[in-house]
Amino acid sequence: MDLDEARTRILDAAEKLFYDRGIQAVGMDELRAAAGVSLKRLYQCFPAKHDLVEAYLRRRDTRWRTALAEYVEVHGGGPADRPLAVFDWLGEWFAEDGFRGCAFVHAYGELGATSDRVSRVAREHKEALLGYVTGLVRAVPVGEPEALARQLVLLVDGAIAGAALMGEPSAARQARTAAAALMEAAGGAAG
């Protein structure tokens, strides 16, 4: 097995185990076994656990934001509908087997006080989401698009937390309704 294949297998195992059970609850030996690699190969790919945690979070960020953008591109309709399509995608994500909420909030909660790297990656993920939503909102004729985008991202985070912590399957729909009202109040026609 070459280094790239080993790295992919380790990241696949880390993504499942860290997201399902938490970062601190999963040891490197368990990761090694789940990935089917030797301990030596694991440490060749990731010299320390914090290296693996950062790689896991960066990979998850890329996958998550790509899936969101692809959904909005396909299902978003016109510019005023695209910010609302974010909430439609959330609803589909919440319904997936294994949904446990925001991996970045979880990682920050576990390690943010002691790991600048985890804090930085979590913050970068949230900033990138805000940038994406801001771009969607700027395409709609509304006053103060940056302020509206911040409000919509708060609704996104609230919906994720509500769906994960409260088992609230309608959190995305409720957040979408609130987002539509905010967009209408800001001057954008929302569908």
Coordinates of N, CA, C and O in Angstrom, one line a residue, residues 23-114:
I23 N -13.0 13.2 19.1 CA -11.6 13.1 18.8 C -10.8 12.4 19.9 O -10.0 11.5 19.8
Q24 N -11.1 12.9 21.1 CA -10.3 12.4 22.3 C -10.7 11.0 22.6 O -9.9 10.3 23.3
A25 N -11.9 10.5 22.3 CA -12.3 9.1 22.6 C -11.6 8.1 21.7 O -11.7 6.9 22.0
V26 N -11.0 8.5 20.6 CA -10.4 7.6 19.6 C -8.9 7.7 19.7 O -8.3 8.7 19.5
G27 N -8.3 6.5 20.0 CA -6.8 6.4 20.1 C -6.2 6.1 18.7 O -6.9 5.6 17.8
M28 N -4.9 6.3 18.6 CA -4.2 6.1 17.4 C -4.2 4.6 17.0 O -4.3 4.3 15.8
D29 N -4.2 3.7 18.0 CA -4.2 2.3 17.7 C -5.5 1.9 17.1 O -5.6 1.1 16.2
E30 N -6.6 2.4 17.6 CA -7.9 2.1 17.1 C -8.0 2.7 15.7 O -8.6 2.0 14.8
L31 N -7.5 3.8 15.4 CA -7.5 4.4 14.0 C -6.7 3.5 13.1 O -7.2 3.2 12.0
R32 N -5.6 3.1 13.6 CA -4.7 2.2 12.7 C -5.5 0.9 12.4 O -5.5 0.5 11.2
A33 N -6.1 0.3 13.3 CA -6.9 -0.9 13.1 C -8.0 -0.7 12.1 O -8.2 -1.4 11.2
A34 N -8.8 0.4 12.3 CA -9.9 0.7 11.4 C -9.5 1.0 10.0 O -10.2 0.7 9.1
A35 N -8.3 1.6 9.9 CA -7.8 2.0 8.5 C -7.1 0.8 7.9 O -6.9 0.8 6.7
G36 N -6.7 -0.2 8.7 CA -6.0 -1.4 8.1 C -4.6 -1.1 7.7 O -4.1 -1.6 6.7
V37 N -3.9 -0.2 8.5 CA -2.5 0.2 8.2 C -1.7 -0.1 9.5 O -2.2 -0.3 10.6
S38 N -0.4 -0.3 9.3 CA 0.5 -0.5 10.4 C 0.6 0.8 11.2 O 0.4 1.9 10.6
L39 N 1.0 0.7 12.4 CA 1.3 1.9 13.2 C 2.4 2.7 12.6 O 2.3 4.0 12.6
K40 N 3.4 2.1 12.1 CA 4.5 2.8 11.4 C 4.0 3.6 10.3 O 4.3 4.8 10.1
R41 N 3.1 3.0 9.4 CA 2.6 3.7 8.3 C 1.7 4.9 8.7 O 1.7 6.0 8.1
L42 N 0.9 4.7 9.8 CA 0.1 5.8 10.3 C 0.9 7.0 10.7 O 0.6 8.1 10.3
Y43 N 2.0 6.7 11.4 CA 2.9 7.8 11.8 C 3.7 8.4 10.7 O 4.2 9.5 10.8
Q44 N 3.9 7.6 9.6 CA 4.6 8.2 8.5 C 3.7 9.2 7.8 O 4.1 10.3 7.3
C45 N 2.4 8.9 7.8 CA 1.4 9.8 7.2 C 1.1 11.0 8.1 O 0.9 12.1 7.6
F46 N 0.9 10.7 9.4 CA 0.6 11.7 10.3 C 1.4 11.6 11.6 O 1.2 10.7 12.4
P47 N 2.5 12.3 11.7 CA 3.5 12.2 12.8 C 2.9 12.3 14.2 O 3.4 11.8 15.1
A48 N 1.8 13.1 14.3 CA 1.2 13.3 15.6 C -0.4 13.3 15.4 O -0.8 13.6 14.3
K49 N -1.1 13.0 16.4 CA -2.5 13.0 16.3 C -3.1 14.4 15.9 O -4.0 14.5 15.1
H50 N -2.5 15.5 16.4 CA -3.0 16.8 16.0 C -2.8 17.0 14.5 O -3.6 17.8 13.9
D51 N -1.8 16.4 13.9 CA -1.7 16.5 12.4 C -2.9 15.8 11.7 O -3.4 16.3 10.7
L52 N -3.3 14.7 12.2 CA -4.4 13.9 11.7 C -5.7 14.7 11.9 O -6.5 14.8 11.0
V53 N -5.9 15.2 13.1 CA -7.1 16.0 13.4 C -7.2 17.2 12.5 O -8.3 17.4 11.9
E54 N -6.2 17.9 12.2 CA -6.2 19.0 11.3 C -6.6 18.6 9.9 O -7.4 19.2 9.2
A55 N -5.9 17.5 9.4 CA -6.2 17.0 8.1 C -7.6 16.5 8.0 O -8.3 16.8 6.9
Y56 N -8.1 15.9 9.0 CA -9.5 15.4 9.0 C -10.5 16.6 8.9 O -11.4 16.6 8.1
L57 N -10.3 17.6 9.7 CA -11.1 18.8 9.6 C -11.1 19.5 8.3 O -12.1 20.0 7.8
R58 N -9.9 19.7 7.8 CA -9.7 20.4 6.5 C -10.4 19.6 5.3 O -11.1 20.1 4.5
R59 N -10.3 18.3 5.4 CA -10.9 17.4 4.4 C -12.4 17.5 4.5 O -13.2 17.6 3.5
R60 N -12.9 17.5 5.7 CA -14.4 17.5 6.0 C -14.9 18.9 5.5 O -16.0 19.0 5.0
D61 N -14.2 19.9 5.8 CA -14.6 21.3 5.3 C -14.7 21.3 3.8 O -15.8 21.8 3.3
T62 N -13.8 20.8 3.1 CA -13.8 20.8 1.7 C -15.0 20.0 1.2 O -15.8 20.5 0.3
R63 N -15.2 18.8 1.7 CA -16.3 18.0 1.3 C -17.7 18.6 1.6 O -18.6 18.6 0.8
W64 N -17.8 19.1 2.8 CA -19.1 19.7 3.3 C -19.5 20.9 2.4 O -20.6 21.0 1.9
R65 N -18.5 21.8 2.2 CA -18.8 23.0 1.5 C -19.0 22.7 0.0 O -19.8 23.4 -0.7
T66 N -18.3 21.8 -0.5 CA -18.5 21.4 -1.9 C -19.9 20.8 -2.1 O -20.6 21.1 -3.1
A67 N -20.3 19.9 -1.2 CA -21.7 19.3 -1.3 C -22.7 20.4 -1.2 O -23.7 20.4 -2.0
L68 N -22.6 21.3 -0.3 CA -23.5 22.4 -0.2 C -23.6 23.2 -1.5 O -24.7 23.5 -2.0
A69 N -22.4 23.7 -2.0 CA -22.4 24.5 -3.2 C -23.0 23.8 -4.4 O -23.7 24.4 -5.2
E70 N -22.7 22.5 -4.5 CA -23.2 21.7 -5.7 C -24.8 21.6 -5.6 O -25.5 21.8 -6.6
Y71 N -25.3 21.4 -4.4 CA -26.7 21.3 -4.2 C -27.4 22.7 -4.6 O -28.4 22.7 -5.3
V72 N -26.8 23.8 -4.1 CA -27.4 25.1 -4.3 C -27.3 25.4 -5.8 O -28.3 25.9 -6.4
E73 N -26.2 25.0 -6.5 CA -26.1 25.2 -7.9 C -27.2 24.5 -8.7 O -27.8 25.1 -9.6
V74 N -27.5 23.3 -8.3 CA -28.5 22.5 -9.0 C -29.9 22.8 -8.7 O -30.8 22.9 -9.5
H75 N -30.2 23.1 -7.4 CA -31.5 23.2 -6.9 C -31.9 24.7 -6.5 O -33.0 24.9 -6.2
G76 N -30.9 25.6 -6.7 CA -31.2 26.9 -6.2 C -32.1 27.8 -6.9 O -32.6 28.8 -6.4
G77 N -32.3 27.5 -8.2 CA -33.2 28.4 -9.0 C -32.6 29.8 -9.2 O -31.4 29.9 -9.4
G78 N -33.4 30.8 -9.0 CA -32.9 32.2 -9.2 C -32.1 32.7 -8.0 O -32.1 32.0 -7.0
P79 N -31.5 33.9 -8.1 CA -30.7 34.4 -7.1 C -31.4 34.5 -5.7 O -30.8 34.2 -4.7
A80 N -32.7 34.9 -5.7 CA -33.4 35.0 -4.4 C -33.6 33.7 -3.8 O -33.8 33.6 -2.5
D81 N -33.6 32.6 -4.5 CA -33.9 31.3 -4.0 C -32.6 30.6 -3.5 O -32.7 29.7 -2.7
R82 N -31.5 31.0 -4.0 CA -30.2 30.3 -3.6 C -29.9 30.4 -2.1 O -29.5 29.3 -1.6
P83 N -30.0 31.5 -1.5 CA -29.8 31.5 0.0 C -30.7 30.5 0.7 O -30.3 29.9 1.7
L84 N -31.9 30.4 0.2 CA -32.9 29.5 0.9 C -32.6 28.0 0.6 O -32.9 27.2 1.4
A85 N -32.0 27.8 -0.6 CA -31.6 26.4 -0.9 C -30.6 25.8 0.1 O -30.5 24.6 0.2
V86 N -29.8 26.7 0.7 CA -28.9 26.3 1.7 C -29.7 25.5 2.8 O -29.2 24.4 3.2
F87 N -30.8 26.0 3.2 CA -31.6 25.3 4.2 C -32.2 24.0 3.7 O -32.4 23.1 4.5
D88 N -32.6 24.0 2.5 CA -33.1 22.7 1.9 C -32.0 21.7 1.9 O -32.3 20.5 2.3
W89 N -30.8 22.1 1.6 CA -29.7 21.1 1.7 C -29.4 20.6 3.1 O -29.2 19.4 3.4
L90 N -29.5 21.6 4.1 CA -29.4 21.2 5.5 C -30.4 20.1 5.8 O -30.1 19.2 6.5
G91 N -31.6 20.3 5.4 CA -32.7 19.3 5.7 C -32.3 17.9 5.2 O -32.6 16.9 5.9
E92 N -31.7 17.9 4.0 CA -31.3 16.6 3.5 C -30.1 16.0 4.3 O -30.1 14.8 4.6
W93 N -29.2 16.9 4.7 CA -28.1 16.4 5.5 C -28.6 15.9 6.9 O -28.1 14.9 7.3
F94 N -29.5 16.6 7.5 CA -30.0 16.2 8.8 C -30.6 14.8 8.7 O -30.7 14.1 9.7
A95 N -31.2 14.5 7.6 CA -31.9 13.2 7.5 C -30.9 12.0 7.2 O -31.4 10.9 7.2
E96 N -29.7 12.3 6.9 CA -28.7 11.2 6.6 C -28.5 10.4 7.9 O -28.4 10.9 9.0
D97 N -28.2 9.1 7.7 CA -27.8 8.2 8.8 C -26.5 8.7 9.3 O -25.6 9.1 8.6
G98 N -26.4 8.8 10.6 CA -25.1 9.2 11.3 C -25.0 10.7 11.5 O -23.9 11.1 11.9
F99 N -26.0 11.5 11.1 CA -25.9 12.9 11.3 C -25.7 13.2 12.8 O -26.5 12.7 13.6
R100 N -24.7 14.0 13.2 CA -24.4 14.3 14.6 C -24.1 15.8 14.8 O -23.6 16.2 15.8
G101 N -24.4 16.6 13.8 CA -24.2 18.0 14.0 C -22.9 18.5 13.3 O -22.4 17.8 12.5
C102 N -22.4 19.6 13.8 CA -21.3 20.2 13.2 C -20.0 19.7 13.7 O -19.7 19.8 14.9
A103 N -19.2 19.1 12.9 CA -17.9 18.5 13.3 C -17.0 19.6 13.8 O -16.1 19.3 14.7
F104 N -17.1 20.8 13.3 CA -16.2 21.9 13.7 C -16.5 22.4 15.1 O -15.6 22.7 15.9
V105 N -17.8 22.5 15.4 CA -18.2 22.9 16.7 C -17.8 21.8 17.7 O -17.3 22.1 18.8
H106 N -18.0 20.5 17.3 CA -17.6 19.4 18.2 C -16.1 19.5 18.5 O -15.7 19.4 19.6
A107 N -15.3 19.6 17.4 CA -13.9 19.6 17.6 C -13.4 20.8 18.4 O -12.6 20.7 19.3
Y108 N -14.0 22.0 18.2 CA -13.7 23.2 19.0 C -14.1 23.0 20.4 O -13.3 23.3 21.3
G109 N -15.2 22.4 20.7 CA -15.7 22.1 22.1 C -14.7 21.2 22.8 O -14.4 21.3 24.0
E110 N -14.2 20.2 22.1 CA -13.3 19.2 22.7 C -11.9 19.8 22.8 O -11.2 19.6 23.9
L111 N -11.4 20.5 21.8 CA -10.0 20.8 21.8 C -9.7 22.3 21.6 O -8.5 22.7 21.6
G112 N -10.7 23.1 21.4 CA -10.4 24.5 21.1 C -9.6 25.3 22.1 O -8.8 26.2 21.8
A113 N -9.8 25.0 23.4 CA -9.1 25.7 24.5 C -7.6 25.3 24.5 O -6.8 26.1 25.0
T114 N -7.3 24.1 24.0 CA -5.9 23.7 24.0 C -5.2 23.6 22.7 O -4.0 23.3 22.7

